[in-house]
Amino acid sequence: MTITHHPPEALLAGFATGALDEAERLVVGVHISACPRCSRFVQAIEQLAGKSLEEAPPTAMSAGALDLVMSGIHGPRPAGTVRLEAGRATLGGQDLPELLRSCRFGKRRLVAPGISMQPITLSGSAGSRAFLLQSAPGTRMLEHTHTGTELTCVLKGSFSHDGGYYGPGDFDYGDNEVDHRPVVGAEEPCLCLVAMTGNLRMNGLLGRLIGPFVRL
Amino acid sequence: MIAAIRAERVPFRRRVDTPRTDGSRLAVGASRKPSTKVEWADLIGRVASRRDQEAFKALFEHFAPRIKGLMLKLGCNADEAEEIAQGALIAIWRKADQFDPASTGAAAWIFTIARNLRIDSLRRTARAGRLGTDAELADSPDPAEPADILISRVENAVRVKAAIERLSAEQSKVIQLSFIEEQPHPEIASQLGIPLGTVKSRIRLAMNRLRELLDES
């Protein structure tokens, strides 16, 4: 897997510091797990965050905090995180990255000819939504811009737009200044993981006509 | 390439700031570092191997107030910051045997513990705002932790350490201020004593330099 498109550094740093919302963290995390270069970057930010912690202004803990902590360490351990059994991710039974295998998926549905989406159920109500998007080979997406941001990580297949060619592991960042028209590679269907804030805005007459029906 | 260009446009994420009190900076000294250099990694090792409560108390004294301070800086309110700091210390006690000094620094490891608690805390807040769907989501797994595990830390550690050491003090400071402490540009300008107009290019240069060092080392 040759990855040529990486997330902007601000997103990688946000991943390292916990500033991303759940959907964004998922997409960036999937890229990082496939990209040694970005995982090194995240680790570097964590080391620098350690410095920030060392240099942070110490703020007095509440009275009795130490006692609470000391009784906490001797108390019962909390139940571990519940791990869901693997294989819950469907979408045609395709292999999904490890990070996605424990996700909960909603119902897959067609959103436009040749394009289906399957939402991922997240626990928070925060800004962005995550979903898998599968497009048939050769699908030409409508020219669109975004009212918010769109983070995409290619899982399988490929697409191309003004920004270049995007294959497995590649990360695409779109915001309201990007006006692009992706074309899915002809070889095989393209499966992407997407986090999106705001809505897609279809450009052109056709887009305006069908826009209201294409709800992602 | 594209990412590098687009990165310029990524808006800085800013949570609603709690009002900053001018006194916050004067609090330094409330918990001063011991004069001899303490090896925090050794203390964590003593907690792991001997369940050493004295070592643990020293970790508490040093790190709990700093975790609280950093969380306040990142926009947590006082209660959340206190809770995260206490929770982080309890997690240090429980996970001490998972700390590997070959793969990370003590402070960075403690930071990631606090960070994961912050993520959980944000998620709980969000979930509480969605009454009625709680039961359905009760067993949602935590995406923060698996993502951590997927990073092959030990392999990267040497390269990462070398890169950080070669980054200039000014460059690591500017990355810390902008990307970790999420300070607004005017604040960064005043802390570094540079004109506001050059903050953006300093940040960009520092980020490019870090990428470069990580790629080559």
Coordinates of C-alpha atoms in Angstrom, one line a residue, chain B residues 20-176:
Chain B
R20 CA -8.7 32.9 32.0
T21 CA -7.8 34.4 35.2
D22 CA -4.7 36.4 35.3
G23 CA -3.7 34.7 38.5
S24 CA -3.3 31.3 36.7
R25 CA 0.3 31.9 35.7
L26 CA 1.2 33.0 39.2
A27 CA 0.3 29.6 40.6
V28 CA 3.7 28.3 39.5
G29 CA 5.7 27.3 42.5
A30 CA 2.7 26.0 44.3
S31 CA 4.1 22.6 43.7
R32 CA 7.7 23.1 42.9
K33 CA 9.9 20.4 41.3
P34 CA 12.4 18.8 43.7
S35 CA 15.8 20.2 43.3
T36 CA 17.4 16.8 42.4
K37 CA 16.2 15.5 39.1
V38 CA 13.5 12.9 39.7
E39 CA 13.3 10.1 37.3
W40 CA 9.6 9.7 36.9
A41 CA 10.0 6.6 34.9
D42 CA 11.7 4.9 37.8
L43 CA 8.9 5.9 40.1
I44 CA 6.4 4.3 37.7
G45 CA 8.6 1.3 37.7
R46 CA 8.5 1.1 41.5
V47 CA 4.7 1.3 41.4
A48 CA 4.6 -1.5 38.9
S49 CA 7.1 -3.9 40.6
R50 CA 6.5 -3.2 44.3
R51 CA 3.2 -1.3 44.5
D52 CA 5.3 1.4 46.1
Q53 CA 2.9 3.9 47.7
E54 CA 5.6 6.5 48.4
A55 CA 6.6 6.5 44.8
F56 CA 3.0 6.8 43.8
K57 CA 2.5 9.7 46.2
A58 CA 5.4 11.5 44.6
L59 CA 3.8 11.0 41.2
F60 CA 0.6 12.3 42.5
E61 CA 2.2 15.4 44.0
H62 CA 3.9 16.2 40.7
F63 CA 1.5 15.2 38.0
A64 CA -2.0 15.6 39.4
P65 CA -1.8 19.4 39.7
R66 CA -0.2 19.6 36.3
I67 CA -2.8 17.4 34.6
K68 CA -5.4 19.6 36.2
G69 CA -3.6 22.8 35.0
L70 CA -3.3 21.4 31.4
M71 CA -6.9 20.3 31.3
L72 CA -8.1 23.8 32.4
K73 CA -6.0 25.2 29.6
L74 CA -7.6 22.9 27.1
G75 CA -11.1 24.2 28.1
C76 CA -12.2 21.7 30.7
N77 CA -14.1 23.2 33.7
A78 CA -12.6 22.9 37.2
D79 CA -14.7 19.8 38.1
E80 CA -13.8 18.0 34.9
A81 CA -10.2 18.9 35.2
E82 CA -10.1 17.6 38.8
E83 CA -11.9 14.4 37.9
I84 CA -9.6 13.7 35.0
A85 CA -6.5 14.4 37.2
Q86 CA -7.7 12.0 39.9
G87 CA -8.8 9.4 37.4
A88 CA -5.4 9.6 35.6
L89 CA -3.5 8.9 38.8
I90 CA -5.7 5.9 39.6
A91 CA -5.0 4.7 36.0
I92 CA -1.3 5.2 36.5
W93 CA -1.4 2.9 39.6
R94 CA -3.4 0.3 37.7
K95 CA -1.5 0.4 34.4
A96 CA 2.0 1.0 35.7
D97 CA 3.1 -2.4 34.5
Q98 CA 2.1 -1.4 30.9
F99 CA 4.5 1.6 30.9
D100 CA 7.4 0.9 28.7
P101 CA 10.2 3.5 29.0
A102 CA 11.7 2.2 25.8
S103 CA 8.7 3.4 23.8
T104 CA 7.7 6.6 25.5
G105 CA 8.5 9.2 28.0
A106 CA 6.9 9.1 31.5
A107 CA 5.2 12.5 31.0
A108 CA 4.0 11.6 27.5
W109 CA 2.6 8.3 28.8
I110 CA 0.7 10.1 31.6
F111 CA -0.5 12.6 29.0
T112 CA -2.1 9.9 26.9
I113 CA -3.8 8.5 30.0
A114 CA -5.3 11.9 30.8
R115 CA -6.2 12.4 27.1
N116 CA -8.2 9.2 27.0
L117 CA -10.0 10.2 30.1
R118 CA -10.8 13.6 28.5
I119 CA -12.2 11.8 25.4
D120 CA -14.3 9.6 27.6
S121 CA -15.5 12.6 29.6
L122 CA -16.5 14.4 26.4
R123 CA -18.3 11.4 25.2
R124 CA -20.2 10.9 28.4
T125 CA -21.3 14.6 28.3
A126 CA -22.4 14.1 24.7
R127 CA -24.3 10.9 25.6
A128 CA -26.0 12.5 28.5
G129 CA -27.3 15.1 26.1
R130 CA -29.0 12.3 24.1
L131 CA -31.5 10.9 26.6
G132 CA -33.3 7.9 25.5
T133 CA -30.6 6.4 23.4
D134 CA -28.4 5.5 26.3
A135 CA -29.4 1.9 26.6
E136 CA -28.8 1.2 22.9
L137 CA -25.3 2.6 23.1
A138 CA -24.3 1.3 26.5
D139 CA -21.8 -1.2 25.1
S140 CA -20.3 1.0 22.4
P141 CA -16.6 0.3 22.5
D142 CA -14.0 3.1 22.9
P143 CA -12.4 4.0 19.7
A144 CA -9.6 5.9 21.5
E145 CA -7.9 2.9 23.0
P146 CA -7.8 0.5 20.0
A147 CA -6.3 3.3 17.9
D148 CA -3.5 3.6 20.5
I149 CA -2.8 -0.1 20.4
L150 CA -2.6 0.0 16.6
I151 CA 0.4 2.3 16.7
S152 CA 3.7 0.3 16.8
R153 CA 5.2 2.4 19.4
V154 CA 8.4 0.7 20.1
E155 CA 9.6 0.6 16.5
N156 CA 8.9 4.3 16.2
A157 CA 10.3 5.3 19.5
V158 CA 13.9 5.8 18.6
R159 CA 13.2 7.8 15.5
V160 CA 10.6 9.9 17.3
K161 CA 13.0 10.6 20.2
A162 CA 15.8 11.6 17.8
A163 CA 13.5 13.9 15.9
I164 CA 12.2 15.7 19.0
E165 CA 15.8 16.2 20.2
R166 CA 16.8 17.8 17.0
L167 CA 13.9 20.1 16.9
S168 CA 14.9 23.6 18.2
A169 CA 13.5 24.7 21.5
E170 CA 11.6 27.5 19.8
Q171 CA 10.1 25.1 17.3
S172 CA 8.9 22.6 19.8
K173 CA 7.5 25.5 21.9
V174 CA 5.5 26.9 18.9
I175 CA 4.1 23.4 18.2
Q176 CA 3.2 22.9 21.8

